[in-house]
Short mmCIF file of N, CA and C in Angstrom, two decimals:
data_model
loop_
_atom_site.label_atom_id
_atom_site.label_comp_id
_atom_site.label_asym_id
_atom_site.label_seq_id
_atom_site.Cartn_x
_atom_site.Cartn_y
_atom_site.Cartn_z
N UNK A 1 -22.09 17.13 -14.51
CA UNK A 1 -23.30 16.34 -14.52
C UNK A 1 -24.33 17.06 -13.67
N UNK A 2 -25.53 17.17 -14.16
CA UNK A 2 -26.60 17.84 -13.43
C UNK A 2 -26.93 17.06 -12.16
N UNK A 3 -27.28 17.78 -11.11
CA UNK A 3 -27.63 17.14 -9.84
C UNK A 3 -28.84 16.23 -10.05
N UNK A 4 -29.77 16.62 -10.91
CA UNK A 4 -30.95 15.80 -11.17
C UNK A 4 -30.60 14.50 -11.88
N UNK A 5 -29.48 14.47 -12.60
CA UNK A 5 -29.11 13.30 -13.38
C UNK A 5 -28.30 12.28 -12.56
N UNK A 6 -27.69 12.71 -11.47
CA UNK A 6 -26.86 11.80 -10.68
C UNK A 6 -27.62 10.58 -10.17
N UNK A 7 -28.84 10.75 -9.63
CA UNK A 7 -29.55 9.55 -9.18
C UNK A 7 -29.81 8.56 -10.31
N UNK A 8 -30.05 9.05 -11.52
CA UNK A 8 -30.27 8.17 -12.65
C UNK A 8 -29.01 7.38 -12.97
N UNK A 9 -27.85 8.03 -12.90
CA UNK A 9 -26.59 7.34 -13.14
C UNK A 9 -26.41 6.23 -12.11
N UNK A 10 -26.61 6.55 -10.84
CA UNK A 10 -26.44 5.56 -9.78
C UNK A 10 -27.42 4.40 -9.98
N UNK A 11 -28.69 4.71 -10.28
CA UNK A 11 -29.67 3.66 -10.51
C UNK A 11 -29.29 2.82 -11.71
N UNK A 12 -28.81 3.44 -12.77
CA UNK A 12 -28.40 2.70 -13.96
C UNK A 12 -27.26 1.73 -13.63
N UNK A 13 -26.31 2.20 -12.86
CA UNK A 13 -25.18 1.33 -12.49
C UNK A 13 -25.66 0.19 -11.61
N UNK A 14 -26.55 0.49 -10.65
CA UNK A 14 -27.09 -0.58 -9.82
C UNK A 14 -27.88 -1.57 -10.66
N UNK A 15 -28.59 -1.08 -11.68
CA UNK A 15 -29.34 -1.98 -12.55
C UNK A 15 -28.40 -2.87 -13.35
N UNK A 16 -27.27 -2.31 -13.81
CA UNK A 16 -26.29 -3.14 -14.50
C UNK A 16 -25.79 -4.22 -13.56
N UNK A 17 -25.45 -3.83 -12.34
CA UNK A 17 -24.97 -4.80 -11.36
C UNK A 17 -26.09 -5.75 -10.97
N UNK A 18 -27.28 -5.20 -10.76
CA UNK A 18 -28.41 -6.01 -10.35
C UNK A 18 -28.77 -7.06 -11.38
N UNK A 19 -28.67 -6.72 -12.63
CA UNK A 19 -28.97 -7.68 -13.67
C UNK A 19 -28.03 -8.87 -13.55
N UNK A 20 -26.77 -8.58 -13.29
CA UNK A 20 -25.80 -9.67 -13.17
C UNK A 20 -26.04 -10.50 -11.93
N UNK A 21 -26.64 -9.91 -10.90
CA UNK A 21 -26.78 -10.61 -9.64
C UNK A 21 -28.11 -11.31 -9.46
N UNK A 22 -29.08 -11.04 -10.32
CA UNK A 22 -30.41 -11.57 -10.13
C UNK A 22 -30.54 -13.03 -10.53
N UNK A 23 -29.67 -13.52 -11.34
CA UNK A 23 -29.73 -14.91 -11.78
C UNK A 23 -28.86 -15.75 -10.85
N UNK A 24 -29.02 -17.06 -10.96
CA UNK A 24 -28.16 -17.93 -10.17
C UNK A 24 -26.72 -17.70 -10.62
N UNK A 25 -25.87 -17.43 -9.66
CA UNK A 25 -24.49 -17.09 -10.00
C UNK A 25 -23.70 -18.32 -10.40
N UNK A 26 -22.95 -18.21 -11.49
CA UNK A 26 -22.11 -19.33 -11.90
C UNK A 26 -21.04 -19.62 -10.84
N UNK A 27 -20.66 -20.85 -10.72
CA UNK A 27 -19.66 -21.22 -9.72
C UNK A 27 -18.29 -20.66 -10.06
N UNK A 28 -18.06 -20.31 -11.32
CA UNK A 28 -16.75 -19.78 -11.72
C UNK A 28 -16.71 -18.25 -11.75
N UNK A 29 -17.66 -17.60 -11.08
CA UNK A 29 -17.66 -16.14 -11.02
C UNK A 29 -16.41 -15.67 -10.27
N UNK A 30 -15.64 -14.74 -10.86
CA UNK A 30 -14.44 -14.25 -10.16
C UNK A 30 -14.79 -13.64 -8.81
N UNK A 31 -13.91 -13.80 -7.84
CA UNK A 31 -14.13 -13.30 -6.49
C UNK A 31 -13.18 -12.15 -6.20
N UNK A 32 -13.68 -11.19 -5.39
CA UNK A 32 -12.84 -10.06 -4.99
C UNK A 32 -12.10 -10.37 -3.69
N UNK A 33 -10.90 -9.85 -3.60
CA UNK A 33 -10.08 -10.02 -2.40
C UNK A 33 -10.69 -9.23 -1.24
N UNK A 34 -10.80 -9.84 -0.06
CA UNK A 34 -11.32 -9.10 1.10
C UNK A 34 -10.43 -7.91 1.44
N UNK A 35 -11.06 -6.82 1.88
CA UNK A 35 -10.34 -5.62 2.27
C UNK A 35 -11.03 -4.38 1.73
N UNK A 36 -10.28 -3.30 1.61
CA UNK A 36 -10.82 -2.02 1.17
C UNK A 36 -10.70 -1.89 -0.34
N UNK A 37 -11.83 -1.59 -0.98
CA UNK A 37 -11.89 -1.41 -2.43
C UNK A 37 -12.24 0.02 -2.75
N UNK A 38 -11.55 0.58 -3.73
CA UNK A 38 -11.89 1.90 -4.25
C UNK A 38 -12.57 1.68 -5.59
N UNK A 39 -13.77 2.25 -5.71
CA UNK A 39 -14.56 2.08 -6.93
C UNK A 39 -14.82 3.44 -7.55
N UNK A 40 -14.60 3.54 -8.83
CA UNK A 40 -14.82 4.79 -9.54
C UNK A 40 -15.86 4.54 -10.63
N UNK A 41 -16.90 5.38 -10.65
CA UNK A 41 -17.95 5.25 -11.65
C UNK A 41 -18.04 6.52 -12.46
N UNK A 42 -18.17 6.36 -13.77
CA UNK A 42 -18.33 7.53 -14.63
C UNK A 42 -19.28 7.20 -15.75
N UNK A 43 -19.86 8.23 -16.31
CA UNK A 43 -20.78 8.07 -17.42
C UNK A 43 -21.72 9.25 -17.48
N UNK A 44 -22.31 9.45 -18.61
CA UNK A 44 -23.26 10.53 -18.82
C UNK A 44 -22.65 11.91 -18.61
N UNK A 45 -21.36 12.05 -18.81
CA UNK A 45 -20.72 13.35 -18.62
C UNK A 45 -20.48 13.61 -17.13
N UNK A 46 -19.84 14.68 -16.83
CA UNK A 46 -19.59 15.02 -15.43
C UNK A 46 -18.37 14.34 -14.87
N UNK A 47 -18.10 14.62 -13.62
CA UNK A 47 -16.92 14.09 -12.94
C UNK A 47 -17.16 12.65 -12.48
N UNK A 48 -16.13 11.82 -12.50
CA UNK A 48 -16.26 10.46 -11.97
C UNK A 48 -16.60 10.51 -10.48
N UNK A 49 -17.38 9.54 -10.04
CA UNK A 49 -17.75 9.41 -8.63
C UNK A 49 -16.89 8.31 -8.02
N UNK A 50 -16.22 8.61 -6.90
CA UNK A 50 -15.35 7.64 -6.25
C UNK A 50 -15.93 7.25 -4.90
N UNK A 51 -16.02 5.94 -4.66
CA UNK A 51 -16.50 5.41 -3.39
C UNK A 51 -15.50 4.39 -2.89
N UNK A 52 -15.52 4.17 -1.59
CA UNK A 52 -14.68 3.13 -1.00
C UNK A 52 -15.59 2.18 -0.23
N UNK A 53 -15.30 0.88 -0.34
CA UNK A 53 -16.13 -0.15 0.27
C UNK A 53 -15.25 -1.18 0.96
N UNK A 54 -15.57 -1.45 2.21
CA UNK A 54 -14.89 -2.51 2.97
C UNK A 54 -15.62 -3.82 2.66
N UNK A 55 -14.91 -4.79 2.08
CA UNK A 55 -15.52 -6.02 1.57
C UNK A 55 -14.97 -7.24 2.30
N UNK A 56 -15.87 -8.16 2.58
CA UNK A 56 -15.49 -9.53 2.93
C UNK A 56 -16.43 -10.44 2.15
N UNK A 57 -16.24 -11.74 2.26
CA UNK A 57 -17.06 -12.66 1.46
C UNK A 57 -18.55 -12.52 1.78
N UNK A 58 -18.89 -12.33 3.05
CA UNK A 58 -20.30 -12.19 3.43
C UNK A 58 -20.91 -10.91 2.85
N UNK A 59 -20.12 -9.84 2.77
CA UNK A 59 -20.62 -8.59 2.20
C UNK A 59 -20.95 -8.77 0.73
N UNK A 60 -20.08 -9.43 -0.01
CA UNK A 60 -20.37 -9.69 -1.41
C UNK A 60 -21.66 -10.50 -1.55
N UNK A 61 -21.84 -11.49 -0.68
CA UNK A 61 -23.05 -12.31 -0.73
C UNK A 61 -24.29 -11.45 -0.46
N UNK A 62 -24.19 -10.54 0.51
CA UNK A 62 -25.31 -9.63 0.81
C UNK A 62 -25.61 -8.75 -0.39
N UNK A 63 -24.58 -8.25 -1.05
CA UNK A 63 -24.79 -7.41 -2.23
C UNK A 63 -25.46 -8.22 -3.34
N UNK A 64 -25.06 -9.49 -3.50
CA UNK A 64 -25.69 -10.34 -4.50
C UNK A 64 -27.18 -10.50 -4.18
N UNK A 65 -27.50 -10.75 -2.91
CA UNK A 65 -28.89 -10.93 -2.52
C UNK A 65 -29.70 -9.65 -2.75
N UNK A 66 -29.14 -8.49 -2.43
CA UNK A 66 -29.82 -7.22 -2.66
C UNK A 66 -30.07 -7.01 -4.15
N UNK A 67 -29.07 -7.30 -4.96
CA UNK A 67 -29.23 -7.17 -6.40
C UNK A 67 -30.32 -8.09 -6.93
N UNK A 68 -30.37 -9.30 -6.40
CA UNK A 68 -31.39 -10.26 -6.84
C UNK A 68 -32.78 -9.76 -6.47
N UNK A 69 -32.94 -9.23 -5.27
CA UNK A 69 -34.25 -8.71 -4.85
C UNK A 69 -34.66 -7.54 -5.71
N UNK A 70 -33.75 -6.60 -5.95
CA UNK A 70 -34.07 -5.42 -6.74
C UNK A 70 -34.41 -5.82 -8.18
N UNK A 71 -33.58 -6.65 -8.78
CA UNK A 71 -33.79 -7.02 -10.17
C UNK A 71 -35.00 -7.91 -10.35
N UNK A 72 -35.25 -8.75 -9.38
CA UNK A 72 -36.39 -9.65 -9.49
C UNK A 72 -37.70 -8.92 -9.67
N UNK A 73 -37.81 -7.74 -9.08
CA UNK A 73 -39.05 -6.99 -9.20
C UNK A 73 -39.02 -6.02 -10.37
N UNK A 74 -37.85 -5.75 -10.94
CA UNK A 74 -37.73 -4.74 -11.99
C UNK A 74 -37.40 -5.30 -13.36
N UNK A 75 -36.80 -6.47 -13.44
CA UNK A 75 -36.26 -6.95 -14.72
C UNK A 75 -37.03 -8.16 -15.24
N UNK A 76 -37.25 -8.16 -16.55
CA UNK A 76 -37.96 -9.27 -17.19
C UNK A 76 -36.99 -10.24 -17.88
N UNK A 77 -35.75 -9.82 -18.07
CA UNK A 77 -34.77 -10.66 -18.76
C UNK A 77 -33.43 -10.56 -18.04
N UNK A 78 -32.78 -11.72 -17.87
CA UNK A 78 -31.44 -11.79 -17.28
C UNK A 78 -30.63 -12.80 -18.08
N UNK A 79 -29.46 -12.44 -18.43
CA UNK A 79 -28.52 -13.39 -19.01
C UNK A 79 -27.15 -13.08 -18.43
N UNK A 80 -26.51 -14.08 -17.91
CA UNK A 80 -25.21 -13.92 -17.28
C UNK A 80 -24.33 -15.06 -17.70
N UNK A 81 -23.11 -14.72 -18.11
CA UNK A 81 -22.16 -15.77 -18.45
C UNK A 81 -20.76 -15.34 -18.06
N UNK A 82 -19.92 -16.33 -17.80
CA UNK A 82 -18.53 -16.09 -17.45
C UNK A 82 -17.68 -16.75 -18.51
N UNK A 83 -16.81 -15.96 -19.11
CA UNK A 83 -15.87 -16.47 -20.12
C UNK A 83 -14.48 -16.07 -19.68
N UNK A 84 -13.75 -17.02 -19.12
CA UNK A 84 -12.42 -16.72 -18.60
C UNK A 84 -12.53 -15.75 -17.44
N UNK A 85 -11.91 -14.58 -17.57
CA UNK A 85 -11.93 -13.59 -16.51
C UNK A 85 -12.97 -12.49 -16.77
N UNK A 86 -13.91 -12.74 -17.70
CA UNK A 86 -14.90 -11.73 -18.07
C UNK A 86 -16.31 -12.22 -17.76
N UNK A 87 -17.08 -11.35 -17.12
CA UNK A 87 -18.48 -11.62 -16.82
C UNK A 87 -19.32 -10.76 -17.76
N UNK A 88 -20.19 -11.40 -18.53
CA UNK A 88 -21.08 -10.69 -19.46
C UNK A 88 -22.49 -10.72 -18.87
N UNK A 89 -23.16 -9.57 -18.89
CA UNK A 89 -24.52 -9.49 -18.35
C UNK A 89 -25.40 -8.69 -19.30
N UNK A 90 -26.61 -9.20 -19.52
CA UNK A 90 -27.60 -8.50 -20.33
C UNK A 90 -28.92 -8.52 -19.58
N UNK A 91 -29.65 -7.41 -19.66
CA UNK A 91 -30.93 -7.36 -18.98
C UNK A 91 -31.88 -6.37 -19.61
N UNK A 92 -33.14 -6.59 -19.32
CA UNK A 92 -34.20 -5.66 -19.69
C UNK A 92 -34.97 -5.40 -18.40
N UNK A 93 -34.94 -4.14 -17.96
CA UNK A 93 -35.55 -3.77 -16.68
C UNK A 93 -36.50 -2.60 -16.87
N UNK A 94 -37.46 -2.51 -15.98
CA UNK A 94 -38.42 -1.42 -16.03
C UNK A 94 -38.41 -0.71 -14.69
N UNK A 95 -38.42 0.62 -14.73
CA UNK A 95 -38.46 1.39 -13.49
C UNK A 95 -39.44 2.53 -13.66
N UNK A 96 -40.07 2.94 -12.56
CA UNK A 96 -41.01 4.05 -12.66
C UNK A 96 -40.30 5.36 -12.97
N UNK A 97 -40.90 6.16 -13.81
CA UNK A 97 -40.37 7.47 -14.15
C UNK A 97 -41.46 8.51 -13.97
N UNK A 98 -41.12 9.76 -14.13
CA UNK A 98 -42.11 10.81 -13.92
C UNK A 98 -43.29 10.75 -14.90
N UNK A 99 -43.08 10.20 -16.08
CA UNK A 99 -44.15 10.12 -17.09
C UNK A 99 -44.59 8.68 -17.35
N UNK A 100 -44.30 7.77 -16.43
CA UNK A 100 -44.64 6.36 -16.62
C UNK A 100 -43.39 5.51 -16.55
N UNK A 101 -43.55 4.22 -16.83
CA UNK A 101 -42.41 3.31 -16.74
C UNK A 101 -41.38 3.57 -17.83
N UNK A 102 -40.11 3.35 -17.46
CA UNK A 102 -38.98 3.49 -18.36
C UNK A 102 -38.36 2.10 -18.51
N UNK A 103 -38.20 1.66 -19.74
CA UNK A 103 -37.54 0.37 -19.99
C UNK A 103 -36.07 0.63 -20.22
N UNK A 104 -35.23 -0.07 -19.46
CA UNK A 104 -33.77 0.03 -19.61
C UNK A 104 -33.26 -1.30 -20.14
N UNK A 105 -32.62 -1.25 -21.29
CA UNK A 105 -31.99 -2.44 -21.86
C UNK A 105 -30.49 -2.26 -21.69
N UNK A 106 -29.85 -3.20 -20.98
CA UNK A 106 -28.43 -3.01 -20.65
C UNK A 106 -27.58 -4.19 -21.09
N UNK A 107 -26.33 -3.88 -21.36
CA UNK A 107 -25.29 -4.87 -21.63
C UNK A 107 -24.04 -4.40 -20.91
N UNK A 108 -23.42 -5.30 -20.17
CA UNK A 108 -22.16 -4.94 -19.51
C UNK A 108 -21.16 -6.08 -19.60
N UNK A 109 -19.90 -5.68 -19.59
CA UNK A 109 -18.78 -6.63 -19.58
C UNK A 109 -17.85 -6.22 -18.46
N UNK A 110 -17.62 -7.14 -17.52
CA UNK A 110 -16.72 -6.89 -16.40
C UNK A 110 -15.50 -7.78 -16.57
N UNK A 111 -14.33 -7.16 -16.68
CA UNK A 111 -13.09 -7.89 -16.82
C UNK A 111 -12.30 -7.81 -15.52
N UNK A 112 -12.00 -8.97 -14.96
CA UNK A 112 -11.24 -9.05 -13.71
C UNK A 112 -9.77 -9.27 -14.01
N UNK A 113 -8.92 -8.60 -13.25
CA UNK A 113 -7.48 -8.82 -13.31
C UNK A 113 -7.12 -9.48 -11.98
N UNK A 114 -7.18 -10.80 -11.95
CA UNK A 114 -6.99 -11.52 -10.70
C UNK A 114 -8.14 -11.18 -9.75
N UNK A 115 -7.83 -11.09 -8.45
CA UNK A 115 -8.87 -10.75 -7.48
C UNK A 115 -8.67 -9.36 -6.89
N UNK A 116 -7.82 -8.53 -7.56
CA UNK A 116 -7.52 -7.22 -7.00
C UNK A 116 -7.96 -6.03 -7.86
N UNK A 117 -8.55 -6.29 -9.03
CA UNK A 117 -9.08 -5.17 -9.81
C UNK A 117 -10.05 -5.68 -10.87
N UNK A 118 -10.94 -4.78 -11.28
CA UNK A 118 -11.87 -5.09 -12.35
C UNK A 118 -12.26 -3.80 -13.06
N UNK A 119 -12.79 -3.96 -14.26
CA UNK A 119 -13.33 -2.83 -15.01
C UNK A 119 -14.62 -3.29 -15.68
N UNK A 120 -15.67 -2.50 -15.51
CA UNK A 120 -16.96 -2.79 -16.14
C UNK A 120 -17.26 -1.71 -17.16
N UNK A 121 -17.57 -2.12 -18.38
CA UNK A 121 -18.05 -1.21 -19.41
C UNK A 121 -19.49 -1.60 -19.67
N UNK A 122 -20.38 -0.63 -19.59
CA UNK A 122 -21.79 -0.91 -19.79
C UNK A 122 -22.45 0.09 -20.71
N UNK A 123 -23.49 -0.37 -21.34
CA UNK A 123 -24.27 0.50 -22.23
C UNK A 123 -25.74 0.28 -21.89
N UNK A 124 -26.48 1.38 -21.73
CA UNK A 124 -27.89 1.31 -21.36
C UNK A 124 -28.69 2.12 -22.37
N UNK A 125 -29.82 1.57 -22.79
CA UNK A 125 -30.76 2.29 -23.65
C UNK A 125 -32.03 2.51 -22.83
N UNK A 126 -32.56 3.74 -22.89
CA UNK A 126 -33.78 4.11 -22.17
C UNK A 126 -34.92 4.29 -23.16
N UNK A 127 -36.09 3.71 -22.85
CA UNK A 127 -37.28 3.92 -23.68
C UNK A 127 -38.47 4.12 -22.76
N UNK A 128 -39.03 5.30 -22.72
CA UNK A 128 -38.67 6.50 -23.48
C UNK A 128 -37.41 7.15 -22.92
N UNK A 129 -36.91 8.12 -23.65
CA UNK A 129 -35.71 8.84 -23.23
C UNK A 129 -35.93 9.47 -21.86
N UNK A 130 -34.86 9.58 -21.10
CA UNK A 130 -34.91 10.19 -19.77
C UNK A 130 -34.13 11.49 -19.81
N UNK A 131 -34.81 12.58 -19.49
CA UNK A 131 -34.18 13.90 -19.49
C UNK A 131 -33.43 14.15 -20.79
N UNK A 132 -34.05 13.75 -21.90
CA UNK A 132 -33.46 13.99 -23.21
C UNK A 132 -32.43 12.97 -23.64
N UNK A 133 -32.16 11.96 -22.83
CA UNK A 133 -31.16 10.95 -23.18
C UNK A 133 -31.83 9.61 -23.43
N UNK A 134 -31.50 9.01 -24.55
CA UNK A 134 -32.04 7.69 -24.85
C UNK A 134 -30.99 6.59 -24.64
N UNK A 135 -29.74 6.98 -24.44
CA UNK A 135 -28.66 6.01 -24.21
C UNK A 135 -27.65 6.58 -23.23
N UNK A 136 -26.93 5.69 -22.59
CA UNK A 136 -25.84 6.09 -21.70
C UNK A 136 -24.77 5.01 -21.72
N UNK A 137 -23.54 5.44 -21.64
CA UNK A 137 -22.41 4.53 -21.49
C UNK A 137 -21.83 4.78 -20.10
N UNK A 138 -21.67 3.73 -19.34
CA UNK A 138 -21.13 3.86 -17.98
C UNK A 138 -19.91 2.97 -17.84
N UNK A 139 -18.99 3.43 -17.04
CA UNK A 139 -17.77 2.68 -16.75
C UNK A 139 -17.59 2.65 -15.25
N UNK A 140 -17.22 1.50 -14.75
CA UNK A 140 -16.94 1.34 -13.33
C UNK A 140 -15.64 0.56 -13.19
N UNK A 141 -14.76 1.06 -12.36
CA UNK A 141 -13.54 0.32 -12.08
C UNK A 141 -13.45 0.09 -10.57
N UNK A 142 -12.80 -0.97 -10.20
CA UNK A 142 -12.58 -1.25 -8.79
C UNK A 142 -11.18 -1.78 -8.61
N UNK A 143 -10.59 -1.36 -7.49
CA UNK A 143 -9.25 -1.89 -7.19
C UNK A 143 -9.11 -2.05 -5.69
N UNK A 144 -8.46 -3.13 -5.32
CA UNK A 144 -8.19 -3.41 -3.92
C UNK A 144 -7.07 -2.48 -3.48
N UNK A 145 -7.26 -1.78 -2.35
CA UNK A 145 -6.24 -0.83 -1.91
C UNK A 145 -5.57 -1.24 -0.61
N UNK A 146 -6.01 -2.34 0.00
CA UNK A 146 -5.38 -2.81 1.23
C UNK A 146 -6.43 -3.26 2.23
N UNK A 147 -6.00 -3.31 3.47
CA UNK A 147 -6.91 -3.70 4.55
C UNK A 147 -7.93 -2.59 4.78
N UNK A 148 -9.08 -2.95 5.30
CA UNK A 148 -10.08 -1.94 5.65
C UNK A 148 -9.48 -1.02 6.71
N UNK A 149 -9.91 0.24 6.68
CA UNK A 149 -9.39 1.23 7.63
C UNK A 149 -9.80 0.88 9.06
N UNK A 150 -9.03 1.37 10.02
CA UNK A 150 -9.35 1.15 11.42
C UNK A 150 -10.76 1.67 11.70
N UNK A 151 -11.55 0.87 12.37
CA UNK A 151 -12.91 1.26 12.70
C UNK A 151 -13.94 0.90 11.64
N UNK A 152 -13.50 0.51 10.45
CA UNK A 152 -14.44 0.10 9.41
C UNK A 152 -14.85 -1.34 9.63
N UNK A 153 -16.10 -1.62 9.28
CA UNK A 153 -16.57 -3.00 9.31
C UNK A 153 -17.02 -3.38 7.91
N UNK A 154 -17.03 -4.68 7.60
CA UNK A 154 -17.45 -5.11 6.27
C UNK A 154 -18.82 -4.53 5.92
N UNK A 155 -18.91 -3.99 4.70
CA UNK A 155 -20.14 -3.36 4.23
C UNK A 155 -20.12 -1.85 4.32
N UNK A 156 -19.18 -1.28 5.10
CA UNK A 156 -19.09 0.18 5.20
C UNK A 156 -18.66 0.76 3.86
N UNK A 157 -19.45 1.73 3.37
CA UNK A 157 -19.16 2.38 2.11
C UNK A 157 -19.04 3.88 2.35
N UNK A 158 -17.94 4.46 1.89
CA UNK A 158 -17.74 5.91 1.96
C UNK A 158 -18.15 6.48 0.61
N UNK A 159 -19.23 7.27 0.62
CA UNK A 159 -19.78 7.85 -0.60
C UNK A 159 -18.91 9.02 -1.07
N UNK A 160 -19.11 9.48 -2.32
CA UNK A 160 -18.30 10.59 -2.84
C UNK A 160 -18.35 11.86 -1.99
N UNK A 161 -19.47 12.09 -1.29
CA UNK A 161 -19.58 13.29 -0.46
C UNK A 161 -19.06 13.07 0.96
N UNK A 162 -18.49 11.89 1.25
CA UNK A 162 -17.94 11.60 2.56
C UNK A 162 -18.90 10.89 3.50
N UNK A 163 -20.17 10.79 3.13
CA UNK A 163 -21.14 10.08 3.95
C UNK A 163 -20.77 8.61 4.03
N UNK A 164 -20.91 8.03 5.22
CA UNK A 164 -20.62 6.61 5.40
C UNK A 164 -21.94 5.89 5.67
N UNK A 165 -22.15 4.81 4.95
CA UNK A 165 -23.31 3.96 5.19
C UNK A 165 -22.86 2.52 5.08
N UNK A 166 -23.67 1.61 5.62
CA UNK A 166 -23.32 0.20 5.53
C UNK A 166 -24.28 -0.48 4.57
N UNK A 167 -23.73 -1.14 3.56
CA UNK A 167 -24.51 -1.83 2.53
C UNK A 167 -25.48 -2.82 3.17
N UNK A 168 -25.04 -3.51 4.20
CA UNK A 168 -25.89 -4.52 4.84
C UNK A 168 -27.12 -3.88 5.47
N UNK A 169 -27.01 -2.65 5.95
CA UNK A 169 -28.16 -1.96 6.54
C UNK A 169 -29.21 -1.65 5.49
N UNK A 170 -28.80 -1.44 4.24
CA UNK A 170 -29.74 -1.12 3.17
C UNK A 170 -30.67 -2.28 2.90
N UNK A 171 -30.20 -3.50 3.15
CA UNK A 171 -31.00 -4.69 2.90
C UNK A 171 -31.87 -5.06 4.08
N UNK A 172 -31.84 -4.24 5.12
CA UNK A 172 -32.67 -4.52 6.29
C UNK A 172 -32.11 -5.62 7.16
N UNK A 173 -30.82 -5.93 7.02
CA UNK A 173 -30.23 -7.01 7.82
C UNK A 173 -29.52 -6.45 9.02
#
């Protein structure tokens, strides 16, 4: 995957997640088990990106709030539904691009296996095309791997390059 394309992949995945988080969350939304989660994201060619995140209930709530803020300013359409262990999300979002705004139309399905793993399959269409691509398919999986590591606090995320940041700090909290 080209270095220039990686930020677009990350933004696309956040937009898929953000679309799901921008609406009022259903009370039957599946919950993740507190502890250390390993998340793998792939799409648009290239190697999968693996991150680890220390999660507790408050961290998930912070992520939901961040997604709502981001999507609220970028997306004109949100639809979210829960059917059994599957969360369906659809959105239409606009983001600035080098040649003007880019409209991203997304659909994702997240299937939970209890509270210890999930898989998201998403499809995004770009109008106009971005770097020659008008569509992308992204996949994200997550699995609970145990307790957070010694010294980790909820919200700590280890990026693919080893950089550690805290999700809560990104929201200015």
